[in-house]
Amino acid sequence: MYGDEATIRSILTGPGDTWAVVGLSNNRSRAAYGVAEVLRRYGKRVVPVHPKAEPVAGEPGYARLADIPFDVDVVDVFVNSELAGAVADEAVAKGARAVWFQLGVVDEAAYERTRAAGLAMVMDACPAIEIPRLG
């Protein structure tokens, strides 16, 4: 896992609770759907970002981060590692304050670029696992 305890705590409890979940669709068998449910349970607004741009749990969906017409605090990435770096770059361009790459999603160059741009970042970890640990 890339990201220390202080960074994890800051992302999960800091100001701003709008999470864009890239890869979130209405497919309940996908990990993104279950993680989104946990985030909502902890008071986060979850915005689905998926090529289909379908609404999920009453929240309108968007095909790309750039299509979201409001600010996003955290971009949670559920795409494979080969595509994740481009999403991190889009998060920087969008003005997000943090990027979270899910378990198994690793791109060290993207991690370095994102951190150099001033964003908090966690990689190869899951907020649905981490948030209950915060107490």
Coordinates of N, CA, C and O in Angstrom, one line a residue, residues 42-106:
Y42 N -21.0 6.1 5.3 CA -20.1 7.0 6.1 C -20.3 8.5 5.7 O -19.5 9.3 6.0
G43 N -21.4 8.8 5.0 CA -21.8 10.2 4.7 C -21.1 10.8 3.5 O -21.2 12.0 3.3
K44 N -20.5 10.0 2.7 CA -19.9 10.6 1.5 C -20.9 10.7 0.3 O -21.8 9.8 0.2
R45 N -20.8 11.7 -0.5 CA -21.6 11.8 -1.7 C -20.8 11.0 -2.8 O -19.6 11.3 -3.0
V46 N -21.4 10.1 -3.4 CA -20.7 9.2 -4.4 C -21.2 9.5 -5.8 O -22.4 9.4 -6.0
V47 N -20.3 10.0 -6.6 CA -20.7 10.3 -8.0 C -20.1 9.3 -8.9 O -18.9 9.1 -9.0
P48 N -21.0 8.6 -9.7 CA -20.5 7.5 -10.6 C -19.9 8.1 -11.9 O -20.4 9.0 -12.5
V49 N -18.7 7.6 -12.2 CA -18.0 7.9 -13.4 C -17.8 6.6 -14.2 O -17.0 5.8 -13.7
H50 N -18.4 6.5 -15.3 CA -18.4 5.3 -16.1 C -18.7 5.6 -17.6 O -19.6 6.5 -17.8
P51 N -18.1 4.9 -18.5 CA -18.5 5.3 -19.9 C -20.0 5.3 -20.2 O -20.5 6.1 -21.1
K52 N -20.8 4.5 -19.5 CA -22.2 4.4 -19.8 C -22.9 5.7 -19.1 O -24.1 5.9 -19.5
A53 N -22.3 6.4 -18.2 CA -22.8 7.5 -17.6 C -24.2 7.3 -17.0 O -25.1 8.1 -17.0
E54 N -24.4 6.1 -16.4 CA -25.7 5.8 -15.8 C -25.8 6.2 -14.4 O -24.8 6.2 -13.7
P55 N -27.0 6.6 -14.0 CA -27.2 7.0 -12.6 C -27.0 5.8 -11.7 O -27.4 4.7 -12.1
V56 N -26.5 6.0 -10.5 CA -26.3 4.9 -9.5 C -26.8 5.4 -8.2 O -26.4 6.5 -7.7
A57 N -27.7 4.7 -7.5 CA -28.3 5.1 -6.2 C -28.8 6.5 -6.2 O -28.6 7.3 -5.3
G58 N -29.5 6.9 -7.3 CA -30.1 8.2 -7.4 C -29.1 9.4 -7.8 O -29.6 10.5 -7.9
E59 N -27.9 9.1 -7.9 CA -26.9 10.1 -8.3 C -26.6 10.0 -9.8 O -26.3 9.0 -10.3
P60 N -26.7 11.1 -10.5 CA -26.4 11.1 -11.9 C -25.0 10.6 -12.2 O -24.1 10.9 -11.5
G61 N -24.9 9.9 -13.3 CA -23.6 9.4 -13.7 C -23.0 10.3 -14.8 O -23.7 11.0 -15.5
Y62 N -21.6 10.2 -14.9 CA -20.9 11.0 -15.9 C -19.9 10.1 -16.6 O -19.3 9.2 -16.0
A63 N -19.7 10.4 -17.9 CA -18.8 9.5 -18.7 C -17.3 9.8 -18.3 O -16.5 8.9 -18.4
R64 N -17.0 11.0 -17.9 CA -15.6 11.4 -17.6 C -15.6 12.4 -16.4 O -16.6 13.1 -16.2
L65 N -14.5 12.5 -15.7 CA -14.4 13.4 -14.6 C -14.7 14.8 -15.1 O -15.3 15.6 -14.4
A66 N -14.2 15.2 -16.3 CA -14.3 16.5 -16.8 C -15.8 16.9 -17.0 O -16.1 18.1 -17.0
D67 N -16.7 15.9 -17.1 CA -18.1 16.2 -17.3 C -18.8 16.5 -16.1 O -20.0 17.0 -16.1
I68 N -18.3 16.3 -14.9 CA -18.9 16.6 -13.6 C -19.0 18.1 -13.5 O -17.9 18.8 -13.4
P69 N -20.2 18.7 -13.3 CA -20.3 20.1 -13.3 C -20.1 20.8 -11.9 O -20.6 21.9 -11.7
F70 N -19.5 20.1 -11.0 CA -19.3 20.6 -9.6 C -17.9 20.1 -9.2 O -17.3 19.2 -9.8
D71 N -17.5 20.6 -8.0 CA -16.2 20.2 -7.5 C -16.2 18.8 -6.9 O -17.3 18.3 -6.4
V72 N -15.1 18.1 -7.0 CA -14.9 16.7 -6.5 C -13.8 16.8 -5.6 O -12.7 17.4 -5.8
D73 N -13.9 16.2 -4.4 CA -12.9 16.1 -3.4 C -11.9 15.0 -3.6 O -10.7 15.2 -3.5
V74 N -12.4 13.8 -3.8 CA -11.6 12.6 -4.0 C -12.0 11.8 -5.2 O -13.2 11.7 -5.5
V75 N -11.1 11.3 -5.9 CA -11.3 10.5 -7.1 C -10.8 9.1 -6.7 O -9.7 8.9 -6.5
D76 N -11.8 8.2 -6.7 CA -11.6 6.8 -6.3 C -11.5 6.0 -7.6 O -12.5 6.0 -8.3
V77 N -10.4 5.3 -7.8 CA -10.2 4.7 -9.2 C -10.3 3.2 -9.2 O -9.5 2.5 -8.5
F78 N -11.3 2.7 -9.9 CA -11.5 1.2 -10.1 C -11.3 0.8 -11.5 O -12.1 0.1 -12.1
V79 N -10.2 1.3 -12.1 CA -9.9 0.8 -13.5 C -8.5 0.1 -13.4 O -7.8 0.2 -12.3
N80 N -8.2 -0.6 -14.4 CA -6.9 -1.4 -14.3 C -5.7 -0.4 -14.3 O -5.8 0.7 -14.7
S81 N -4.6 -0.9 -13.8 CA -3.4 -0.1 -13.6 C -3.0 0.6 -14.9 O -2.4 1.7 -14.8
E82 N -3.2 0.0 -16.1 CA -2.7 0.6 -17.3 C -3.5 1.9 -17.6 O -3.0 2.8 -18.3
L83 N -4.7 2.0 -17.1 CA -5.6 3.1 -17.4 C -5.6 4.1 -16.2 O -6.0 5.3 -16.4
A84 N -5.1 3.7 -15.1 CA -5.2 4.5 -13.9 C -4.4 5.8 -13.9 O -4.9 6.8 -13.4
G85 N -3.3 5.8 -14.5 CA -2.5 7.0 -14.6 C -3.2 8.2 -15.3 O -3.1 9.3 -14.8
A86 N -3.9 7.9 -16.4 CA -4.6 8.9 -17.1 C -5.8 9.4 -16.2 O -6.1 10.6 -16.3
V87 N -6.4 8.6 -15.4 CA -7.4 9.0 -14.5 C -6.9 9.9 -13.5 O -7.4 11.0 -13.1
A88 N -5.7 9.6 -12.9 CA -5.0 10.5 -11.9 C -4.7 11.8 -12.5 O -5.0 12.9 -11.9
D89 N -4.3 11.9 -13.8 CA -4.0 13.1 -14.4 C -5.3 13.9 -14.6 O -5.3 15.2 -14.5
E90 N -6.4 13.3 -14.9 CA -7.7 13.9 -15.1 C -8.1 14.5 -13.7 O -8.8 15.6 -13.6
A91 N -7.9 13.8 -12.6 CA -8.2 14.2 -11.3 C -7.4 15.5 -10.9 O -8.0 16.4 -10.4
V92 N -6.2 15.6 -11.3 CA -5.4 16.8 -11.1 C -6.0 17.9 -11.9 O -6.2 19.0 -11.4
A93 N -6.3 17.7 -13.2 CA -6.9 18.7 -14.0 C -8.3 19.2 -13.5 O -8.7 20.3 -13.6
K94 N -9.0 18.3 -12.9 CA -10.4 18.6 -12.3 C -10.3 19.4 -11.1 O -11.2 20.1 -10.7
G95 N -9.1 19.4 -10.4 CA -9.0 20.1 -9.2 C -9.3 19.4 -7.9 O -9.6 19.9 -6.9
A96 N -9.3 18.0 -8.0 CA -9.6 17.2 -6.9 C -8.5 17.4 -5.8 O -7.4 17.8 -6.2
R97 N -8.8 17.1 -4.6 CA -7.8 17.3 -3.5 C -7.0 16.0 -3.2 O -6.0 16.0 -2.6
A98 N -7.6 14.8 -3.7 CA -7.0 13.5 -3.4 C -7.4 12.5 -4.5 O -8.5 12.6 -5.1
V99 N -6.5 11.5 -4.6 CA -6.8 10.4 -5.5 C -6.6 9.1 -4.7 O -5.6 9.0 -3.9
W100 N -7.4 8.2 -4.9 CA -7.3 6.9 -4.3 C -7.4 5.8 -5.3 O -8.4 5.6 -6.0
F101 N -6.3 5.0 -5.5 CA -6.3 3.8 -6.3 C -6.6 2.6 -5.5 O -6.0 2.4 -4.5
Q102 N -7.6 1.9 -6.0 CA -8.1 0.7 -5.2 C -7.0 -0.4 -5.1 O -6.0 -0.4 -5.8
L103 N -7.4 -1.4 -4.3 CA -6.5 -2.6 -4.2 C -6.2 -3.2 -5.6 O -7.0 -3.3 -6.4
G104 N -4.9 -3.4 -5.8 CA -4.4 -4.0 -7.1 C -4.2 -3.0 -8.1 O -3.7 -3.3 -9.2
V105 N -4.5 -1.7 -7.9 CA -4.3 -0.7 -8.9 C -3.0 0.1 -8.5 O -3.0 0.7 -7.5
V106 N -2.0 -0.1 -9.3 CA -0.7 0.5 -9.0 C -0.1 1.1 -10.3 O 0.0 0.5 -11.3

